Amino acid sequence: MQVFLFLCVRLIFGCLRLFPEWMLYALARCCGVIFFDVFRLARKRVLCNLRQSFPSMNPRERVRLARSNYIYIVESGMELIKSTNWSVEETRNRLRIENPELIQPYLDSGKSVVVWMGHQTNVDMTSLLAVHFPMLIAYSPIQQNRRMDLWVKRLRSRMGARLISSDQIKQELLKNKMPSIHGSDATLIELIADHRALPKRGFMLDFFDASCPFFKGPELIARRQKLPMFYLRPKRLGRGRYSYRF
C-alpha cells in the first residue's frame, strides 16, 4: 500500500510540474474551494478558531477569510511543485534576502547562525535559500513511508541544503555538542518555532487570544553552542516570489 501511494504521488507530481504556472494557480483555486465548500475539510475547526481569534469579525468575513486560506495552502503546494523546475539563478531572483549583511560576517568568520522562524507564507520554500547561504534545516521525517521521506528530502535539498531530523538534534544536544550540524563550514541552522509543543516542555504565549505552548529548542541550541540567533521574517511579494528579512 505504501509503495502504491508513493507511486501515485510521484505520478501526480510529475504531471503537475509540466503545467504552466497560470494553470497551476487556477487549479489551486478550484481545489481550495472544493476542499472548503464541498468536502468541508476541517472547516468547523477552522471557523471556530477564527471566531475565537477575531470575535468582532463578521461571520461572512470569517468564511471568506477561511476560504482564502484554503486556496493559499493549495497554491503553496503548487509553488513547491513548480519550483522543482527553477534554475539556481531563477531561484535567487524569486527568493530575495533583504539584509544579508547581518548574517554574512558571522559566516565569513566561521561561526554558524541559528535562524528561528514560524509557519508564515510558504515555509517549505526556505530550503531553497541555500542558493544564498549554506543551510541546515531541522525537519520531521515521514515515518509511515520511508520511500516518500527519502524522495521529499531529496527535493528539499536539491539546492544544497542539508536536512537533519529533529530527533537527531535532540540527541546531539544531550551530548552538549553538535558535530553533525557544524561540520567544517559555517551554516545557517533553520528551526521552526511554532510546531506543537507539550505544555510541560514548552513555554506559554498568547497567540491570537489563545494560550499556546512554544518550543524552547532554538534558545537552548544557541546558548549551548554559543551561537548568534536571528528571527527570519518572510513576506510574500507575489505568486512564487518571496522576500526574507533577518
PDB file of C-alpha atoms in Angstrom:
ATOM      1  CA  MET A   1       0.000   0.000   0.000  1.00  0.00           C
ATOM      2  CA  GLN A   2       2.819   2.411   0.847  1.00  0.00           C
ATOM      3  CA  VAL A   3       4.529   1.696  -2.470  1.00  0.00           C
ATOM      4  CA  PHE A   4       1.268   2.280  -4.341  1.00  0.00           C
ATOM      5  CA  LEU A   5       0.692   5.583  -2.528  1.00  0.00           C
ATOM      6  CA  PHE A   6       4.254   6.677  -3.249  1.00  0.00           C
ATOM      7  CA  LEU A   7       3.927   5.876  -6.968  1.00  0.00           C
ATOM      8  CA  CYS A   8       0.602   7.740  -7.190  1.00  0.00           C
ATOM      9  CA  VAL A   9       2.103  10.845  -5.565  1.00  0.00           C
ATOM     10  CA  ARG A  10       5.115  10.686  -7.885  1.00  0.00           C
ATOM     11  CA  LEU A  11       2.848  10.375 -10.916  1.00  0.00           C
ATOM     12  CA  ILE A  12       0.629  13.312  -9.921  1.00  0.00           C
ATOM     13  CA  PHE A  13       3.687  15.395  -9.027  1.00  0.00           C
ATOM     14  CA  GLY A  14       5.356  14.629 -12.349  1.00  0.00           C
ATOM     15  CA  CYS A  15       2.248  15.614 -14.301  1.00  0.00           C
ATOM     16  CA  LEU A  16       1.613  18.843 -12.383  1.00  0.00           C
ATOM     17  CA  ARG A  17       5.180  20.136 -12.762  1.00  0.00           C
ATOM     18  CA  LEU A  18       4.633  20.118 -16.542  1.00  0.00           C
ATOM     19  CA  PHE A  19       1.665  22.509 -16.293  1.00  0.00           C
ATOM     20  CA  PRO A  20       2.201  26.237 -16.952  1.00  0.00           C
ATOM     21  CA  GLU A  21       2.230  28.375 -13.827  1.00  0.00           C
ATOM     22  CA  TRP A  22      -1.071  30.140 -14.534  1.00  0.00           C
ATOM     23  CA  MET A  23      -2.830  26.799 -14.896  1.00  0.00           C
ATOM     24  CA  LEU A  24      -1.467  25.552 -11.568  1.00  0.00           C
ATOM     25  CA  TYR A  25      -2.805  28.623  -9.768  1.00  0.00           C
ATOM     26  CA  ALA A  26      -6.203  28.228 -11.447  1.00  0.00           C
ATOM     27  CA  LEU A  27      -6.267  24.587 -10.374  1.00  0.00           C
ATOM     28  CA  ALA A  28      -5.211  25.579  -6.846  1.00  0.00           C
ATOM     29  CA  ARG A  29      -8.156  27.981  -6.587  1.00  0.00           C
ATOM     30  CA  CYS A  30     -10.611  25.321  -7.716  1.00  0.00           C
ATOM     31  CA  CYS A  31      -9.177  22.737  -5.313  1.00  0.00           C
ATOM     32  CA  GLY A  32      -9.190  25.183  -2.399  1.00  0.00           C
ATOM     33  CA  VAL A  33     -12.872  25.996  -2.935  1.00  0.00           C
ATOM     34  CA  ILE A  34     -13.740  22.309  -3.272  1.00  0.00           C
ATOM     35  CA  PHE A  35     -11.863  21.370  -0.086  1.00  0.00           C
ATOM     36  CA  PHE A  36     -13.601  24.162   1.854  1.00  0.00           C
ATOM     37  CA  ASP A  37     -17.124  24.253   0.412  1.00  0.00           C
ATOM     38  CA  VAL A  38     -17.676  20.682  -0.823  1.00  0.00           C
ATOM     39  CA  PHE A  39     -15.529  18.330   1.263  1.00  0.00           C
ATOM     40  CA  ARG A  40     -15.513  20.772   4.211  1.00  0.00           C
ATOM     41  CA  LEU A  41     -12.132  19.504   5.404  1.00  0.00           C
ATOM     42  CA  ALA A  42     -11.591  20.742   8.985  1.00  0.00           C
ATOM     43  CA  ARG A  43     -13.971  23.604   8.164  1.00  0.00           C
ATOM     44  CA  LYS A  44     -15.728  23.565  11.537  1.00  0.00           C
ATOM     45  CA  ARG A  45     -12.442  23.709  13.444  1.00  0.00           C
ATOM     46  CA  VAL A  46     -11.015  26.478  11.250  1.00  0.00           C
ATOM     47  CA  LEU A  47     -14.105  28.669  11.629  1.00  0.00           C
ATOM     48  CA  CYS A  48     -14.131  28.022  15.373  1.00  0.00           C
ATOM     49  CA  ASN A  49     -10.503  29.144  15.658  1.00  0.00           C
ATOM     50  CA  LEU A  50     -11.208  32.248  13.602  1.00  0.00           C
ATOM     51  CA  ARG A  51     -14.207  33.087  15.789  1.00  0.00           C
ATOM     52  CA  GLN A  52     -12.019  32.795  18.878  1.00  0.00           C
ATOM     53  CA  SER A  53      -9.230  34.894  17.357  1.00  0.00           C
ATOM     54  CA  PHE A  54     -11.450  37.529  15.713  1.00  0.00           C
ATOM     55  CA  PRO A  55     -14.665  37.714  17.777  1.00  0.00           C
ATOM     56  CA  SER A  56     -15.688  41.074  16.320  1.00  0.00           C
ATOM     57  CA  MET A  57     -15.325  39.944  12.705  1.00  0.00           C
ATOM     58  CA  ASN A  58     -18.471  39.496  10.647  1.00  0.00           C
ATOM     59  CA  PRO A  59     -19.310  35.749  10.206  1.00  0.00           C
ATOM     60  CA  ARG A  60     -19.365  36.123   6.430  1.00  0.00           C
ATOM     61  CA  GLU A  61     -15.948  37.754   6.543  1.00  0.00           C
ATOM     62  CA  ARG A  62     -14.613  34.841   8.599  1.00  0.00           C
ATOM     63  CA  VAL A  63     -15.925  32.401   5.980  1.00  0.00           C
ATOM     64  CA  ARG A  64     -14.287  34.431   3.216  1.00  0.00           C
ATOM     65  CA  LEU A  65     -11.009  34.533   5.138  1.00  0.00           C
ATOM     66  CA  ALA A  66     -11.088  30.776   5.769  1.00  0.00           C
ATOM     67  CA  ARG A  67     -11.791  30.027   2.109  1.00  0.00           C
ATOM     68  CA  SER A  68      -8.883  32.260   1.059  1.00  0.00           C
ATOM     69  CA  ASN A  69      -6.630  30.366   3.452  1.00  0.00           C
ATOM     70  CA  TYR A  70      -7.590  27.016   1.894  1.00  0.00           C
ATOM     71  CA  ILE A  71      -6.811  28.404  -1.550  1.00  0.00           C
ATOM     72  CA  TYR A  72      -3.468  29.748  -0.361  1.00  0.00           C
ATOM     73  CA  ILE A  73      -2.462  26.398   1.169  1.00  0.00           C
ATOM     74  CA  VAL A  74      -3.072  24.646  -2.152  1.00  0.00           C
ATOM     75  CA  GLU A  75      -1.249  27.454  -4.001  1.00  0.00           C
ATOM     76  CA  SER A  76       1.749  26.915  -1.708  1.00  0.00           C
ATOM     77  CA  GLY A  77       1.815  23.258  -2.661  1.00  0.00           C
ATOM     78  CA  MET A  78       1.645  24.119  -6.350  1.00  0.00           C
ATOM     79  CA  GLU A  79       4.523  26.577  -5.917  1.00  0.00           C
ATOM     80  CA  LEU A  80       6.666  23.863  -4.361  1.00  0.00           C
ATOM     81  CA  ILE A  81       5.910  21.567  -7.287  1.00  0.00           C
ATOM     82  CA  LYS A  82       6.718  24.244  -9.866  1.00  0.00           C
ATOM     83  CA  SER A  83       9.880  25.300  -8.015  1.00  0.00           C
ATOM     84  CA  THR A  84      11.484  21.981  -8.993  1.00  0.00           C
ATOM     85  CA  ASN A  85      11.817  23.487 -12.495  1.00  0.00           C
ATOM     86  CA  TRP A  86      13.641  26.619 -11.295  1.00  0.00           C
ATOM     87  CA  SER A  87      17.303  27.124 -12.032  1.00  0.00           C
ATOM     88  CA  VAL A  88      19.683  28.489  -9.396  1.00  0.00           C
ATOM     89  CA  GLU A  89      19.528  31.952 -10.962  1.00  0.00           C
ATOM     90  CA  GLU A  90      15.731  31.966 -11.125  1.00  0.00           C
ATOM     91  CA  THR A  91      15.550  30.804  -7.507  1.00  0.00           C
ATOM     92  CA  ARG A  92      17.780  33.709  -6.428  1.00  0.00           C
ATOM     93  CA  ASN A  93      15.528  36.148  -8.271  1.00  0.00           C
ATOM     94  CA  ARG A  94      12.342  34.714  -6.764  1.00  0.00           C
ATOM     95  CA  LEU A  95      13.632  34.374  -3.197  1.00  0.00           C
ATOM     96  CA  ARG A  96      15.389  37.565  -2.134  1.00  0.00           C
ATOM     97  CA  ILE A  97      17.267  38.361   1.096  1.00  0.00           C
ATOM     98  CA  GLU A  98      16.696  41.961   2.219  1.00  0.00           C
ATOM     99  CA  ASN A  99      19.598  42.300   4.664  1.00  0.00           C
ATOM    100  CA  PRO A 100      22.258  39.603   4.102  1.00  0.00           C
ATOM    101  CA  GLU A 101      24.875  41.934   5.627  1.00  0.00           C
ATOM    102  CA  LEU A 102      23.632  40.948   9.117  1.00  0.00           C
ATOM    103  CA  ILE A 103      24.457  37.281   8.593  1.00  0.00           C
ATOM    104  CA  GLN A 104      27.425  37.194   6.243  1.00  0.00           C
ATOM    105  CA  PRO A 105      30.073  38.472   8.743  1.00  0.00           C
ATOM    106  CA  TYR A 106      29.337  35.547  11.081  1.00  0.00           C
ATOM    107  CA  LEU A 107      29.590  33.006   8.278  1.00  0.00           C
ATOM    108  CA  ASP A 108      32.785  34.596   6.950  1.00  0.00           C
ATOM    109  CA  SER A 109      34.350  34.258  10.414  1.00  0.00           C
ATOM    110  CA  GLY A 110      33.415  30.564  10.547  1.00  0.00           C
ATOM    111  CA  LYS A 111      30.527  30.879  13.031  1.00  0.00           C
ATOM    112  CA  SER A 112      27.189  29.213  12.362  1.00  0.00           C
ATOM    113  CA  VAL A 113      23.939  31.120  12.960  1.00  0.00           C
ATOM    114  CA  VAL A 114      20.641  29.846  14.374  1.00  0.00           C
ATOM    115  CA  VAL A 115      17.677  31.101  12.362  1.00  0.00           C
ATOM    116  CA  TRP A 116      14.271  30.954  14.007  1.00  0.00           C
ATOM    117  CA  MET A 117      11.008  31.310  12.086  1.00  0.00           C
ATOM    118  CA  GLY A 118       7.339  30.363  12.203  1.00  0.00           C
ATOM    119  CA  HIS A 119       4.864  28.880   9.782  1.00  0.00           C
ATOM    120  CA  GLN A 120       4.406  32.051   7.770  1.00  0.00           C
ATOM    121  CA  THR A 121       3.960  32.175   3.997  1.00  0.00           C
ATOM    122  CA  ASN A 122       5.336  29.057   2.249  1.00  0.00           C
ATOM    123  CA  VAL A 123       7.673  27.778   4.967  1.00  0.00           C
ATOM    124  CA  ASP A 124       8.952  24.796   2.923  1.00  0.00           C
ATOM    125  CA  MET A 125      10.301  27.242   0.340  1.00  0.00           C
ATOM    126  CA  THR A 126      13.027  28.311   2.767  1.00  0.00           C
ATOM    127  CA  SER A 127      15.086  25.202   1.957  1.00  0.00           C
ATOM    128  CA  LEU A 128      15.790  26.897  -1.377  1.00  0.00           C
ATOM    129  CA  LEU A 129      17.549  29.750   0.441  1.00  0.00           C
ATOM    130  CA  ALA A 130      20.620  27.538   0.185  1.00  0.00           C
ATOM    131  CA  VAL A 131      21.284  29.424  -3.075  1.00  0.00           C
ATOM    132  CA  HIS A 132      22.186  32.402  -0.818  1.00  0.00           C
ATOM    133  CA  PHE A 133      23.725  30.786   2.298  1.00  0.00           C
ATOM    134  CA  PRO A 134      24.813  27.324   3.442  1.00  0.00           C
ATOM    135  CA  MET A 135      21.699  25.894   5.102  1.00  0.00           C
ATOM    136  CA  LEU A 136      20.977  23.168   7.610  1.00  0.00           C
ATOM    137  CA  ILE A 137      17.304  22.504   8.284  1.00  0.00           C
ATOM    138  CA  ALA A 138      15.668  20.559  11.102  1.00  0.00           C
ATOM    139  CA  TYR A 139      12.771  18.531   9.750  1.00  0.00           C
ATOM    140  CA  SER A 140      10.298  15.835  10.797  1.00  0.00           C
ATOM    141  CA  PRO A 141      10.781  12.627   8.769  1.00  0.00           C
ATOM    142  CA  ILE A 142       7.783  10.862   7.216  1.00  0.00           C
ATOM    143  CA  GLN A 143       7.860   7.809   9.450  1.00  0.00           C
ATOM    144  CA  GLN A 144       5.000   5.956   7.759  1.00  0.00           C
ATOM    145  CA  ASN A 145       6.575   5.841   4.292  1.00  0.00           C
ATOM    146  CA  ARG A 146      10.366   5.712   4.003  1.00  0.00           C
ATOM    147  CA  ARG A 147      10.323   5.969   0.202  1.00  0.00           C
ATOM    148  CA  MET A 148       8.270   9.151   0.442  1.00  0.00           C
ATOM    149  CA  ASP A 149      10.575  10.546   3.108  1.00  0.00           C
ATOM    150  CA  LEU A 150      13.731   9.995   1.040  1.00  0.00           C
ATOM    151  CA  TRP A 151      12.108  11.495  -2.052  1.00  0.00           C
ATOM    152  CA  VAL A 152      10.835  14.601  -0.214  1.00  0.00           C
ATOM    153  CA  LYS A 153      14.213  15.013   1.471  1.00  0.00           C
ATOM    154  CA  ARG A 154      15.958  14.872  -1.913  1.00  0.00           C
ATOM    155  CA  LEU A 155      13.585  17.501  -3.329  1.00  0.00           C
ATOM    156  CA  ARG A 156      14.105  19.873  -0.408  1.00  0.00           C
ATOM    157  CA  SER A 157      17.902  19.538  -0.534  1.00  0.00           C
ATOM    158  CA  ARG A 158      18.306  19.958  -4.297  1.00  0.00           C
ATOM    159  CA  MET A 159      19.759  23.472  -3.934  1.00  0.00           C
ATOM    160  CA  GLY A 160      22.360  22.327  -1.423  1.00  0.00           C
ATOM    161  CA  ALA A 161      20.523  22.473   1.917  1.00  0.00           C
ATOM    162  CA  ARG A 162      21.324  19.757   4.440  1.00  0.00           C
ATOM    163  CA  LEU A 163      18.400  18.221   6.335  1.00  0.00           C
ATOM    164  CA  ILE A 164      18.680  16.671   9.794  1.00  0.00           C
ATOM    165  CA  SER A 165      15.865  15.139  11.802  1.00  0.00           C
ATOM    166  CA  SER A 166      14.613  16.910  14.915  1.00  0.00           C
ATOM    167  CA  ASP A 167      15.309  13.764  16.954  1.00  0.00           C
ATOM    168  CA  GLN A 168      18.963  13.796  15.918  1.00  0.00           C
ATOM    169  CA  ILE A 169      19.282  17.399  17.057  1.00  0.00           C
ATOM    170  CA  LYS A 170      17.880  16.401  20.471  1.00  0.00           C
ATOM    171  CA  GLN A 171      20.370  13.548  20.761  1.00  0.00           C
ATOM    172  CA  GLU A 172      23.268  15.842  19.951  1.00  0.00           C
ATOM    173  CA  LEU A 173      22.011  18.389  22.473  1.00  0.00           C
ATOM    174  CA  LEU A 174      22.131  15.786  25.221  1.00  0.00           C
ATOM    175  CA  LYS A 175      25.829  15.338  24.433  1.00  0.00           C
ATOM    176  CA  ASN A 176      26.251  19.125  24.545  1.00  0.00           C
ATOM    177  CA  LYS A 177      27.858  19.073  21.115  1.00  0.00           C
ATOM    178  CA  MET A 178      26.776  19.151  17.504  1.00  0.00           C
ATOM    179  CA  PRO A 179      29.445  17.821  15.166  1.00  0.00           C
ATOM    180  CA  SER A 180      26.837  16.690  12.674  1.00  0.00           C
ATOM    181  CA  ILE A 181      25.463  20.214  12.457  1.00  0.00           C
ATOM    182  CA  HIS A 182      28.613  22.290  12.393  1.00  0.00           C
ATOM    183  CA  GLY A 183      30.787  20.102  10.205  1.00  0.00           C
ATOM    184  CA  SER A 184      33.711  22.041   8.761  1.00  0.00           C
ATOM    185  CA  ASP A 185      31.767  25.021   7.370  1.00  0.00           C
ATOM    186  CA  ALA A 186      29.646  27.703   8.998  1.00  0.00           C
ATOM    187  CA  THR A 187      25.988  27.402   8.143  1.00  0.00           C
ATOM    188  CA  LEU A 188      22.505  28.746   8.869  1.00  0.00           C
ATOM    189  CA  ILE A 189      20.639  26.366  11.195  1.00  0.00           C
ATOM    190  CA  GLU A 190      16.936  26.827  10.457  1.00  0.00           C
ATOM    191  CA  LEU A 191      14.436  25.878  13.162  1.00  0.00           C
ATOM    192  CA  ILE A 192      10.650  26.251  13.190  1.00  0.00           C
ATOM    193  CA  ALA A 193       9.391  27.770  16.430  1.00  0.00           C
ATOM    194  CA  ASP A 194       5.672  27.053  16.282  1.00  0.00           C
ATOM    195  CA  HIS A 195       5.417  23.289  15.938  1.00  0.00           C
ATOM    196  CA  ARG A 196       3.041  21.932  18.562  1.00  0.00           C
ATOM    197  CA  ALA A 197       4.900  21.522  21.843  1.00  0.00           C
ATOM    198  CA  LEU A 198       3.797  19.795  25.015  1.00  0.00           C
ATOM    199  CA  PRO A 199       2.715  22.392  27.618  1.00  0.00           C
ATOM    200  CA  LYS A 200       5.033  20.888  30.261  1.00  0.00           C
ATOM    201  CA  ARG A 201       8.080  21.164  27.959  1.00  0.00           C
ATOM    202  CA  GLY A 202       7.327  24.454  26.220  1.00  0.00           C
ATOM    203  CA  PHE A 203       6.669  27.995  27.324  1.00  0.00           C
ATOM    204  CA  MET A 204       3.206  29.509  27.050  1.00  0.00           C
ATOM    205  CA  LEU A 205       2.449  32.599  24.988  1.00  0.00           C
ATOM    206  CA  ASP A 206      -0.779  34.309  23.965  1.00  0.00           C
ATOM    207  CA  PHE A 207      -1.290  33.665  20.269  1.00  0.00           C
ATOM    208  CA  PHE A 208      -4.446  35.152  18.735  1.00  0.00           C
ATOM    209  CA  ASP A 209      -6.167  35.297  22.135  1.00  0.00           C
ATOM    210  CA  ALA A 210      -5.290  31.675  22.955  1.00  0.00           C
ATOM    211  CA  SER A 211      -2.588  30.367  25.281  1.00  0.00           C
ATOM    212  CA  CYS A 212      -0.245  28.196  23.181  1.00  0.00           C
ATOM    213  CA  PRO A 213       2.928  26.235  24.034  1.00  0.00           C
ATOM    214  CA  PHE A 214       6.098  27.006  22.063  1.00  0.00           C
ATOM    215  CA  PHE A 215       9.362  25.044  21.940  1.00  0.00           C
ATOM    216  CA  LYS A 216      12.448  26.237  23.813  1.00  0.00           C
ATOM    217  CA  GLY A 217      14.759  24.426  21.388  1.00  0.00           C
ATOM    218  CA  PRO A 218      16.172  27.377  19.418  1.00  0.00           C
ATOM    219  CA  GLU A 219      17.281  29.223  22.554  1.00  0.00           C
ATOM    220  CA  LEU A 220      18.820  26.047  24.037  1.00  0.00           C
ATOM    221  CA  ILE A 221      20.813  25.382  20.883  1.00  0.00           C
ATOM    222  CA  ALA A 222      22.041  28.966  20.611  1.00  0.00           C
ATOM    223  CA  ARG A 223      23.072  29.122  24.290  1.00  0.00           C
ATOM    224  CA  ARG A 224      24.741  25.713  24.469  1.00  0.00           C
ATOM    225  CA  GLN A 225      26.622  26.187  21.232  1.00  0.00           C
ATOM    226  CA  LYS A 226      27.291  29.921  21.869  1.00  0.00           C
ATOM    227  CA  LEU A 227      25.804  30.859  18.507  1.00  0.00           C
ATOM    228  CA  PRO A 228      24.070  34.079  17.427  1.00  0.00           C
ATOM    229  CA  MET A 229      20.341  33.712  16.792  1.00  0.00           C
ATOM    230  CA  PHE A 230      18.122  35.681  14.410  1.00  0.00           C
ATOM    231  CA  TYR A 231      14.436  35.645  13.611  1.00  0.00           C
ATOM    232  CA  LEU A 232      13.679  35.279   9.894  1.00  0.00           C
ATOM    233  CA  ARG A 233      10.608  37.177   8.713  1.00  0.00           C
ATOM    234  CA  PRO A 234       9.247  36.041   5.334  1.00  0.00           C
ATOM    235  CA  LYS A 235       6.971  38.105   3.108  1.00  0.00           C
ATOM    236  CA  ARG A 236       5.091  37.023   0.032  1.00  0.00           C
ATOM    237  CA  LEU A 237       5.652  39.571  -2.722  1.00  0.00           C
ATOM    238  CA  GLY A 238       3.529  37.752  -5.270  1.00  0.00           C
ATOM    239  CA  ARG A 239       2.853  34.296  -6.576  1.00  0.00           C
ATOM    240  CA  GLY A 240       6.093  32.355  -6.385  1.00  0.00           C
ATOM    241  CA  ARG A 241       8.062  35.381  -5.147  1.00  0.00           C
ATOM    242  CA  TYR A 242       9.221  35.988  -1.577  1.00  0.00           C
ATOM    243  CA  SER A 243      11.497  38.232   0.423  1.00  0.00           C
ATOM    244  CA  TYR A 244      13.173  37.414   3.737  1.00  0.00           C
ATOM    245  CA  ARG A 245      14.451  39.754   6.416  1.00  0.00           C
ATOM    246  CA  PHE A 246      16.649  38.854   9.401  1.00  0.00           C
TER     247      PHE A 246
END
